[in-house]
């Protein structure tokens, strides 16, 4: 699916920007990316899964705490996760928790402010 989407975007870009090739281009010659391509690219990026390394990092931070809560509901009940402001931390945390609970089907995790 990603390959066909990328090929489609590539074809759209090529059809819009086919001109005689020049070796020396300055910034004045560059064209603005069309809005429909910006929207397509943004939607595609948002649809991608979170990187596994990010999920494993979050799971490594929350798994011991969640295990402790399962054994003792009165245990410490807070976890702080600090992330890069340009990353969609909500999605990363939601995906990490969902994958962590994958082998625990009876576990119910309630997130009051889930990823939109």
Tab-separated table of N, CA, C and O in Angstrom:
chain	number	residue	atom	x	y	z
A	1	UNK	N	0.822	-1.181	0.000
A	1	UNK	CA	0.000	0.000	0.000
A	1	UNK	C	0.871	1.252	0.000
A	1	UNK	O	0.619	2.185	-0.730
A	2	UNK	N	1.915	1.256	0.837
A	2	UNK	CA	2.783	2.432	0.922
A	2	UNK	C	3.471	2.669	-0.416
A	2	UNK	O	3.640	3.813	-0.824
A	3	UNK	N	3.857	1.599	-1.095
A	3	UNK	CA	4.537	1.738	-2.379
A	3	UNK	C	3.620	2.386	-3.409
A	3	UNK	O	4.034	3.273	-4.143
A	4	UNK	N	2.348	1.945	-3.478
A	4	UNK	CA	1.431	2.508	-4.465
A	4	UNK	C	1.118	3.961	-4.146
A	4	UNK	O	0.991	4.788	-5.042
A	5	UNK	N	0.998	4.290	-2.873
A	5	UNK	CA	0.737	5.674	-2.479
A	5	UNK	C	1.918	6.549	-2.874
A	5	UNK	O	1.751	7.629	-3.423
A	6	UNK	N	3.114	6.073	-2.588
A	6	UNK	CA	4.316	6.832	-2.904
A	6	UNK	C	4.462	7.002	-4.413
A	6	UNK	O	4.812	8.077	-4.888
A	7	UNK	N	4.166	5.956	-5.165
A	7	UNK	CA	4.247	6.041	-6.622
A	7	UNK	C	3.224	7.044	-7.152
A	7	UNK	O	3.521	7.838	-8.043
A	8	UNK	N	2.030	7.061	-6.557
A	8	UNK	CA	0.979	8.003	-6.954
A	8	UNK	C	1.423	9.436	-6.694
A	8	UNK	O	1.272	10.313	-7.545
A	9	UNK	N	1.984	9.701	-5.519
A	9	UNK	CA	2.475	11.032	-5.176
A	9	UNK	C	3.607	11.423	-6.124
A	9	UNK	O	3.659	12.553	-6.617
A	10	UNK	N	4.503	10.490	-6.376
A	10	UNK	CA	5.626	10.751	-7.278
A	10	UNK	C	5.116	11.150	-8.663
A	10	UNK	O	5.617	12.102	-9.266
A	11	UNK	N	4.120	10.448	-9.169
A	11	UNK	CA	3.561	10.772	-10.483
A	11	UNK	C	2.906	12.148	-10.487
A	11	UNK	O	3.029	12.895	-11.453
A	12	UNK	N	2.190	12.487	-9.403
A	12	UNK	CA	1.563	13.805	-9.314
A	12	UNK	C	2.609	14.907	-9.317
A	12	UNK	O	2.463	15.915	-10.013
A	13	UNK	N	3.668	14.707	-8.548
A	13	UNK	CA	4.725	15.712	-8.479
A	13	UNK	C	5.395	15.868	-9.827
A	13	UNK	O	5.619	16.978	-10.299
A	14	UNK	N	5.713	14.756	-10.464
A	14	UNK	CA	6.371	14.825	-11.776
A	14	UNK	C	5.494	15.533	-12.800
A	14	UNK	O	5.988	16.331	-13.593
A	15	UNK	N	4.191	15.243	-12.797
A	15	UNK	CA	3.314	15.874	-13.775
A	15	UNK	C	3.196	17.377	-13.549
A	15	UNK	O	2.997	18.135	-14.488
A	16	UNK	N	3.315	17.818	-12.301
A	16	UNK	CA	3.222	19.245	-12.006
A	16	UNK	C	4.514	19.996	-12.292
A	16	UNK	O	4.493	21.173	-12.634
A	17	UNK	N	5.630	19.345	-12.139
A	17	UNK	CA	6.903	20.041	-12.185
A	17	UNK	C	7.810	19.663	-13.361
A	17	UNK	O	8.997	19.902	-13.317
A	18	UNK	N	7.234	19.078	-14.413
A	18	UNK	CA	8.064	18.720	-15.563
A	18	UNK	C	8.423	20.008	-16.303
A	18	UNK	O	7.567	20.726	-16.782
A	19	UNK	N	9.671	20.285	-16.326
A	19	UNK	CA	10.215	21.453	-17.022
A	19	UNK	C	11.576	21.040	-17.559
A	19	UNK	O	12.105	19.982	-17.224
A	20	UNK	N	12.134	21.900	-18.349
A	20	UNK	CA	13.500	21.607	-18.781
A	20	UNK	C	14.396	21.649	-17.564
A	20	UNK	O	14.264	22.519	-16.704
A	21	UNK	N	15.257	20.692	-17.464
A	21	UNK	CA	16.125	20.597	-16.298
A	21	UNK	C	17.243	21.617	-16.397
A	21	UNK	O	17.847	21.798	-17.452
A	22	UNK	N	17.452	22.290	-15.290
A	22	UNK	CA	18.569	23.218	-15.215
A	22	UNK	C	19.466	22.774	-14.081
A	22	UNK	O	18.997	22.285	-13.063
A	23	UNK	N	20.747	22.941	-14.276
A	23	UNK	CA	21.695	22.525	-13.259
A	23	UNK	C	21.746	23.530	-12.127
A	23	UNK	O	21.776	23.178	-10.967
A	24	UNK	N	21.729	24.786	-12.443
A	24	UNK	CA	21.823	25.826	-11.434
A	24	UNK	C	20.439	26.402	-11.146
A	24	UNK	O	19.900	27.148	-11.944
A	25	UNK	N	19.883	26.036	-10.011
A	25	UNK	CA	18.594	26.576	-9.592
A	25	UNK	C	18.810	27.416	-8.361
A	25	UNK	O	19.535	27.032	-7.453
A	26	UNK	N	18.149	28.553	-8.328
A	26	UNK	CA	18.176	29.323	-7.093
A	26	UNK	C	16.819	29.218	-6.431
A	26	UNK	O	15.871	28.668	-6.995
A	27	UNK	N	16.702	29.733	-5.245
A	27	UNK	CA	15.463	29.571	-4.478
A	27	UNK	C	14.268	30.242	-5.141
A	27	UNK	O	13.134	29.848	-4.932
A	28	UNK	N	14.495	31.255	-5.943
A	28	UNK	CA	13.392	31.937	-6.623
A	28	UNK	C	12.737	31.041	-7.666
A	28	UNK	O	11.564	31.222	-8.006
A	29	UNK	N	13.492	30.060	-8.187
A	29	UNK	CA	12.960	29.165	-9.215
A	29	UNK	C	12.142	28.011	-8.626
A	29	UNK	O	11.455	27.312	-9.359
A	30	UNK	N	12.250	27.799	-7.316
A	30	UNK	CA	11.550	26.674	-6.701
A	30	UNK	C	10.069	26.979	-6.575
A	30	UNK	O	9.659	28.103	-6.308
A	31	UNK	N	9.254	25.945	-6.759
A	31	UNK	CA	7.806	26.104	-6.674
A	31	UNK	C	7.303	25.595	-5.331
A	31	UNK	O	7.861	24.666	-4.755
A	32	UNK	N	6.229	26.177	-4.865
A	32	UNK	CA	5.580	25.750	-3.629
A	32	UNK	C	4.889	24.409	-3.876
A	32	UNK	O	4.294	24.192	-4.933
A	33	UNK	N	4.975	23.513	-2.910
A	33	UNK	CA	4.296	22.223	-3.015
A	33	UNK	C	2.786	22.467	-3.002
A	33	UNK	O	2.281	23.193	-2.140
A	34	UNK	N	2.039	21.904	-3.938
A	34	UNK	CA	0.593	22.134	-3.970
A	34	UNK	C	-0.094	21.657	-2.687
A	34	UNK	O	0.332	20.684	-2.065
A	35	UNK	N	-1.159	22.333	-2.332
A	35	UNK	CA	-1.861	22.050	-1.076
A	35	UNK	C	-2.370	20.612	-1.011
A	35	UNK	O	-2.282	19.976	0.026
A	36	UNK	N	-2.893	20.085	-2.132
A	36	UNK	CA	-3.425	18.715	-2.094
A	36	UNK	C	-2.316	17.707	-1.802
A	36	UNK	O	-2.554	16.695	-1.144
A	37	UNK	N	-1.089	17.979	-2.262
A	37	UNK	CA	0.017	17.080	-1.953
A	37	UNK	C	0.423	17.197	-0.488
A	37	UNK	O	0.736	16.202	0.155
A	38	UNK	N	0.402	18.409	0.042
A	38	UNK	CA	0.708	18.596	1.456
A	38	UNK	C	-0.278	17.814	2.314
A	38	UNK	O	0.100	17.145	3.272
A	39	UNK	N	-1.552	17.886	1.957
A	39	UNK	CA	-2.594	17.179	2.715
A	39	UNK	C	-2.401	15.672	2.590
A	39	UNK	O	-2.474	14.942	3.589
A	40	UNK	N	-2.153	15.179	1.366
A	40	UNK	CA	-1.937	13.737	1.158
A	40	UNK	C	-0.756	13.234	1.977
A	40	UNK	O	-0.826	12.187	2.620
A	41	UNK	N	0.334	13.975	1.952
A	41	UNK	CA	1.530	13.565	2.682
A	41	UNK	C	1.277	13.576	4.183
A	41	UNK	O	1.639	12.640	4.897
A	42	UNK	N	0.614	14.614	4.674
A	42	UNK	CA	0.313	14.720	6.108
A	42	UNK	C	-0.572	13.551	6.560
A	42	UNK	O	-0.311	12.920	7.583
A	43	UNK	N	-1.622	13.243	5.789
A	43	UNK	CA	-2.516	12.134	6.145
A	43	UNK	C	-1.769	10.801	6.121
A	43	UNK	O	-1.989	9.949	6.983
A	44	UNK	N	-0.901	10.621	5.140
A	44	UNK	CA	-0.145	9.379	5.060
A	44	UNK	C	0.782	9.223	6.258
A	44	UNK	O	0.847	8.157	6.869
A	45	UNK	N	1.477	10.276	6.614
A	45	UNK	CA	2.400	10.224	7.751
A	45	UNK	C	1.643	9.930	9.040
A	45	UNK	O	2.085	9.134	9.866
A	46	UNK	N	0.483	10.554	9.214
A	46	UNK	CA	-0.307	10.314	10.423
A	46	UNK	C	-0.858	8.898	10.486
A	46	UNK	O	-1.126	8.382	11.570
A	47	UNK	N	-1.018	8.253	9.334
A	47	UNK	CA	-1.553	6.888	9.325
A	47	UNK	C	-0.490	5.833	9.619
A	47	UNK	O	-0.818	4.677	9.882
A	48	UNK	N	0.790	6.213	9.575
A	48	UNK	CA	1.868	5.253	9.819
A	48	UNK	C	1.864	4.797	11.278
A	48	UNK	O	1.501	5.552	12.179
A	49	UNK	N	2.284	3.561	11.494
A	49	UNK	CA	2.437	3.057	12.855
A	49	UNK	C	3.602	3.765	13.529
A	49	UNK	O	4.526	4.237	12.874
A	50	UNK	N	3.546	3.799	14.839
A	50	UNK	CA	4.649	4.371	15.602
A	50	UNK	C	5.861	3.463	15.455
A	50	UNK	O	5.726	2.244	15.394
A	51	UNK	N	7.046	4.032	15.431
A	51	UNK	CA	8.254	3.203	15.335
A	51	UNK	C	8.350	2.226	16.512
A	51	UNK	O	8.039	2.577	17.650
A	52	UNK	N	8.750	1.016	16.220
A	52	UNK	CA	8.866	-0.038	17.231
A	52	UNK	C	9.822	0.387	18.349
A	52	UNK	O	9.569	0.131	19.518
A	53	UNK	N	10.915	1.060	17.984
A	53	UNK	CA	11.884	1.485	19.003
A	53	UNK	C	11.231	2.432	20.012
A	53	UNK	O	11.508	2.350	21.212
A	54	UNK	N	10.355	3.308	19.538
A	54	UNK	CA	9.649	4.225	20.439
A	54	UNK	C	8.725	3.436	21.363
A	54	UNK	O	8.657	3.693	22.558
A	55	UNK	N	7.987	2.500	20.768
A	55	UNK	CA	7.054	1.700	21.568
A	55	UNK	C	7.800	0.888	22.620
A	55	UNK	O	7.362	0.806	23.768
A	56	UNK	N	8.915	0.283	22.228
A	56	UNK	CA	9.678	-0.519	23.183
A	56	UNK	C	10.223	0.342	24.318
A	56	UNK	O	10.256	-0.087	25.473
A	57	UNK	N	10.621	1.561	23.995
A	57	UNK	CA	11.123	2.473	25.019
A	57	UNK	C	10.024	2.821	26.021
A	57	UNK	O	10.232	2.785	27.240
A	58	UNK	N	8.838	3.146	25.517
A	58	UNK	CA	7.713	3.476	26.394
A	58	UNK	C	7.280	2.247	27.183
A	58	UNK	O	7.023	2.320	28.389
A	59	UNK	N	7.217	1.098	26.526
A	59	UNK	CA	6.834	-0.134	27.222
A	59	UNK	C	7.821	-0.464	28.328
A	59	UNK	O	7.426	-0.898	29.404
A	60	UNK	N	9.095	-0.247	28.057
A	60	UNK	CA	10.103	-0.498	29.084
A	60	UNK	C	9.923	0.408	30.295
A	60	UNK	O	10.235	0.021	31.419
A	61	UNK	N	9.409	1.613	30.060
A	61	UNK	CA	9.193	2.550	31.160
A	61	UNK	C	7.906	2.247	31.931
A	61	UNK	O	7.862	2.386	33.151
A	62	UNK	N	6.864	1.833	31.222
A	62	UNK	CA	5.570	1.654	31.900
A	62	UNK	C	5.287	0.230	32.357
A	62	UNK	O	4.506	0.030	33.286
A	63	UNK	N	5.899	-0.760	31.719
A	63	UNK	CA	5.590	-2.157	32.054
A	63	UNK	C	5.810	-2.478	33.526
A	63	UNK	O	4.919	-3.071	34.162
A	64	UNK	N	6.953	-2.118	34.130
A	64	UNK	CA	7.137	-2.449	35.547
A	64	UNK	C	6.081	-1.785	36.442
A	64	UNK	O	5.591	-2.402	37.386
A	65	UNK	N	5.734	-0.552	36.109
A	65	UNK	CA	4.722	0.161	36.906
A	65	UNK	C	3.356	-0.484	36.749
A	65	UNK	O	2.629	-0.672	37.735
A	66	UNK	N	2.993	-0.841	35.517
A	66	UNK	CA	1.697	-1.484	35.298
A	66	UNK	C	1.645	-2.850	35.978
A	66	UNK	O	0.613	-3.226	36.548
A	67	UNK	N	2.740	-3.591	35.921
A	67	UNK	CA	2.793	-4.888	36.608
A	67	UNK	C	2.602	-4.699	38.114
A	67	UNK	O	1.880	-5.461	38.764
A	68	UNK	N	3.239	-3.656	38.658
A	68	UNK	CA	3.112	-3.374	40.084
A	68	UNK	C	1.660	-3.012	40.423
A	68	UNK	O	1.119	-3.456	41.436
A	69	UNK	N	1.004	-2.239	39.572
A	69	UNK	CA	-0.401	-1.868	39.810
A	69	UNK	C	-1.314	-3.082	39.755
A	69	UNK	O	-2.299	-3.153	40.480
A	70	UNK	N	-1.000	-4.031	38.860
A	70	UNK	CA	-1.816	-5.235	38.782
A	70	UNK	C	-1.725	-6.052	40.068
A	70	UNK	O	-2.705	-6.653	40.501
A	71	UNK	N	-0.540	-6.064	40.677
A	71	UNK	CA	-0.348	-6.825	41.910
A	71	UNK	C	-0.856	-6.078	43.134
A	71	UNK	O	-1.374	-6.685	44.056
A	72	UNK	N	-0.680	-4.757	43.139
A	72	UNK	CA	-1.061	-3.959	44.299
A	72	UNK	C	-1.729	-2.663	43.836
A	72	UNK	O	-1.049	-1.701	43.475
A	73	UNK	N	-3.063	-2.616	43.834
A	73	UNK	CA	-3.766	-1.412	43.386
A	73	UNK	C	-3.446	-0.161	44.214
A	73	UNK	O	-3.677	0.949	43.767
A	74	UNK	N	-2.895	-0.338	45.401
A	74	UNK	CA	-2.563	0.807	46.250
A	74	UNK	C	-1.125	1.296	46.020
A	74	UNK	O	-0.675	2.220	46.701
A	75	UNK	N	-0.417	0.714	45.089
A	75	UNK	CA	0.975	1.109	44.821
A	75	UNK	C	1.000	2.497	44.176
A	75	UNK	O	-0.035	3.055	43.821
A	76	UNK	N	2.214	3.040	44.038
A	76	UNK	CA	2.361	4.334	43.377
A	76	UNK	C	1.570	4.321	42.072
A	76	UNK	O	1.610	3.347	41.335
A	77	UNK	N	0.904	5.416	41.775
A	77	UNK	CA	0.025	5.403	40.608
A	77	UNK	C	0.313	6.535	39.626
A	77	UNK	O	-0.594	7.148	39.090
A	78	UNK	N	1.576	6.799	39.404
A	78	UNK	CA	1.898	7.826	38.414
A	78	UNK	C	3.161	7.447	37.649
A	78	UNK	O	4.059	6.808	38.176
A	79	UNK	N	3.167	7.849	36.394
A	79	UNK	CA	4.313	7.644	35.524
A	79	UNK	C	4.455	8.925	34.707
A	79	UNK	O	3.477	9.456	34.207
A	80	UNK	N	5.661	9.417	34.583
A	80	UNK	CA	5.922	10.600	33.772
A	80	UNK	C	6.743	10.171	32.567
A	80	UNK	O	7.786	9.550	32.713
A	81	UNK	N	6.240	10.505	31.397
A	81	UNK	CA	6.949	10.195	30.162
A	81	UNK	C	7.193	11.516	29.452
A	81	UNK	O	6.268	12.244	29.138
A	82	UNK	N	8.453	11.814	29.233
A	82	UNK	CA	8.838	13.051	28.562
A	82	UNK	C	9.278	12.698	27.154
A	82	UNK	O	10.027	11.748	26.945
A	83	UNK	N	8.774	13.431	26.195
A	83	UNK	CA	9.118	13.133	24.817
A	83	UNK	C	9.429	14.382	24.022
A	83	UNK	O	9.337	15.501	24.519
A	84	UNK	N	9.779	14.163	22.796
A	84	UNK	CA	10.076	15.235	21.863
A	84	UNK	C	8.761	15.919	21.473
A	84	UNK	O	7.801	15.252	21.101
A	85	UNK	N	8.684	17.250	21.508
A	85	UNK	CA	7.419	17.924	21.212
A	85	UNK	C	6.925	17.751	19.780
A	85	UNK	O	5.746	17.953	19.517
A	86	UNK	N	7.789	17.355	18.858
A	86	UNK	CA	7.331	17.167	17.488
A	86	UNK	C	6.813	15.755	17.231
A	86	UNK	O	6.235	15.484	16.188
A	87	UNK	N	7.009	14.862	18.188
A	87	UNK	CA	6.488	13.503	18.062
A	87	UNK	C	5.071	13.456	18.632
A	87	UNK	O	4.746	14.187	19.559
A	88	UNK	N	4.250	12.589	18.076
A	88	UNK	CA	2.890	12.441	18.572
A	88	UNK	C	2.931	11.480	19.763
A	88	UNK	O	2.686	10.288	19.630
A	89	UNK	N	3.242	12.023	20.927
A	89	UNK	CA	3.447	11.209	22.123
A	89	UNK	C	2.180	10.454	22.524
A	89	UNK	O	2.249	9.320	22.988
A	90	UNK	N	1.007	11.062	22.334
A	90	UNK	CA	-0.246	10.375	22.677
A	90	UNK	C	-0.390	9.080	21.895
A	90	UNK	O	-0.740	8.045	22.441
A	91	UNK	N	-0.119	9.156	20.600
A	91	UNK	CA	-0.238	7.968	19.747
A	91	UNK	C	0.798	6.921	20.149
A	91	UNK	O	0.497	5.730	20.202
A	92	UNK	N	2.012	7.364	20.438
A	92	UNK	CA	3.066	6.433	20.835
A	92	UNK	C	2.684	5.710	22.124
A	92	UNK	O	2.816	4.493	22.237
A	93	UNK	N	2.180	6.446	23.097
A	93	UNK	CA	1.789	5.836	24.377
A	93	UNK	C	0.614	4.888	24.178
A	93	UNK	O	0.619	3.763	24.688
A	94	UNK	N	-0.411	5.318	23.428
A	94	UNK	CA	-1.562	4.445	23.175
A	94	UNK	C	-1.145	3.156	22.476
A	94	UNK	O	-1.561	2.055	22.869
A	95	UNK	N	-0.337	3.278	21.414
A	95	UNK	CA	0.134	2.082	20.705
A	95	UNK	C	0.961	1.185	21.611
A	95	UNK	O	0.828	-0.047	21.577
A	96	UNK	N	1.799	1.785	22.430
A	96	UNK	CA	2.659	1.015	23.334
A	96	UNK	C	1.827	0.237	24.347
A	96	UNK	O	2.086	-0.944	24.601
A	97	UNK	N	0.832	0.883	24.913
A	97	UNK	CA	-0.018	0.213	25.901
A	97	UNK	C	-0.834	-0.891	25.243
A	97	UNK	O	-0.948	-1.994	25.780
A	98	UNK	N	-1.383	-0.615	24.070
A	98	UNK	CA	-2.170	-1.636	23.371
A	98	UNK	C	-1.318	-2.853	23.044
A	98	UNK	O	-1.751	-3.985	23.220
A	99	UNK	N	-0.110	-2.641	22.580
A	99	UNK	CA	0.773	-3.766	22.262
A	99	UNK	C	1.243	-4.481	23.523
A	99	UNK	O	1.423	-5.691	23.522
A	100	UNK	N	1.454	-3.741	24.591
A	100	UNK	CA	1.869	-4.342	25.858
A	100	UNK	C	0.762	-5.242	26.406
A	100	UNK	O	1.029	-6.326	26.899
A	101	UNK	N	-0.476	-4.796	26.287
A	101	UNK	CA	-1.573	-5.587	26.847
A	101	UNK	C	-2.032	-6.684	25.893
A	101	UNK	O	-2.898	-7.464	26.247
A	102	UNK	N	-1.416	-6.797	24.724
A	102	UNK	CA	-1.811	-7.794	23.729
A	102	UNK	C	-1.888	-9.205	24.263
A	102	UNK	O	-2.797	-9.957	23.929
A	103	UNK	N	-0.943	-9.589	25.134
A	103	UNK	CA	-0.962	-10.949	25.677
A	103	UNK	C	-1.702	-11.013	27.010
A	103	UNK	O	-1.628	-12.000	27.726
A	104	UNK	N	-2.421	-9.961	27.341
A	104	UNK	CA	-3.235	-9.909	28.564
A	104	UNK	C	-4.656	-9.483	28.185
A	104	UNK	O	-5.077	-8.369	28.503
A	105	UNK	N	-5.418	-10.332	27.494
A	105	UNK	CA	-6.720	-9.922	26.954
A	105	UNK	C	-7.747	-9.529	28.017
A	105	UNK	O	-8.682	-8.795	27.722
A	106	UNK	N	-7.575	-9.979	29.233
A	106	UNK	CA	-8.556	-9.635	30.263
A	106	UNK	C	-8.258	-8.290	30.906
A	106	UNK	O	-9.085	-7.754	31.635
A	107	UNK	N	-7.101	-7.744	30.635
A	107	UNK	CA	-6.713	-6.463	31.210
A	107	UNK	C	-7.456	-5.336	30.508
A	107	UNK	O	-7.487	-5.264	29.289
A	108	UNK	N	-8.068	-4.459	31.271
A	108	UNK	CA	-8.761	-3.313	30.701
A	108	UNK	C	-8.037	-2.045	31.133
A	108	UNK	O	-7.894	-1.766	32.316
A	109	UNK	N	-7.567	-1.308	30.173
A	109	UNK	CA	-6.876	-0.053	30.453
A	109	UNK	C	-7.781	1.070	29.972
A	109	UNK	O	-8.158	1.127	28.799
A	110	UNK	N	-8.127	1.962	30.876
A	110	UNK	CA	-9.008	3.074	30.558
A	110	UNK	C	-8.153	4.325	30.414
A	110	UNK	O	-7.434	4.701	31.356
A	111	UNK	N	-8.216	4.945	29.282
A	111	UNK	CA	-7.483	6.196	29.066
A	111	UNK	C	-8.518	7.304	28.888
A	111	UNK	O	-9.253	7.324	27.912
A	112	UNK	N	-8.589	8.213	29.846
A	112	UNK	CA	-9.614	9.261	29.785
A	112	UNK	C	-9.440	10.205	28.605
A	112	UNK	O	-10.392	10.764	28.104
A	113	UNK	N	-8.217	10.385	28.127
A	113	UNK	CA	-7.963	11.270	26.988
A	113	UNK	C	-7.214	10.492	25.914
A	113	UNK	O	-6.024	10.698	25.679
A	114	UNK	N	-7.908	9.569	25.229
A	114	UNK	CA	-7.211	8.730	24.254
A	114	UNK	C	-6.762	9.528	23.031
A	114	UNK	O	-7.239	10.622	22.772
A	115	UNK	N	-5.869	8.933	22.284
A	115	UNK	CA	-5.387	9.522	21.036
A	115	UNK	C	-6.573	9.715	20.100
A	115	UNK	O	-7.359	8.802	19.909
A	116	UNK	N	-6.694	10.901	19.488
A	116	UNK	CA	-7.855	11.155	18.592
A	116	UNK	C	-7.854	10.309	17.348
A	116	UNK	O	-6.914	9.939	16.800
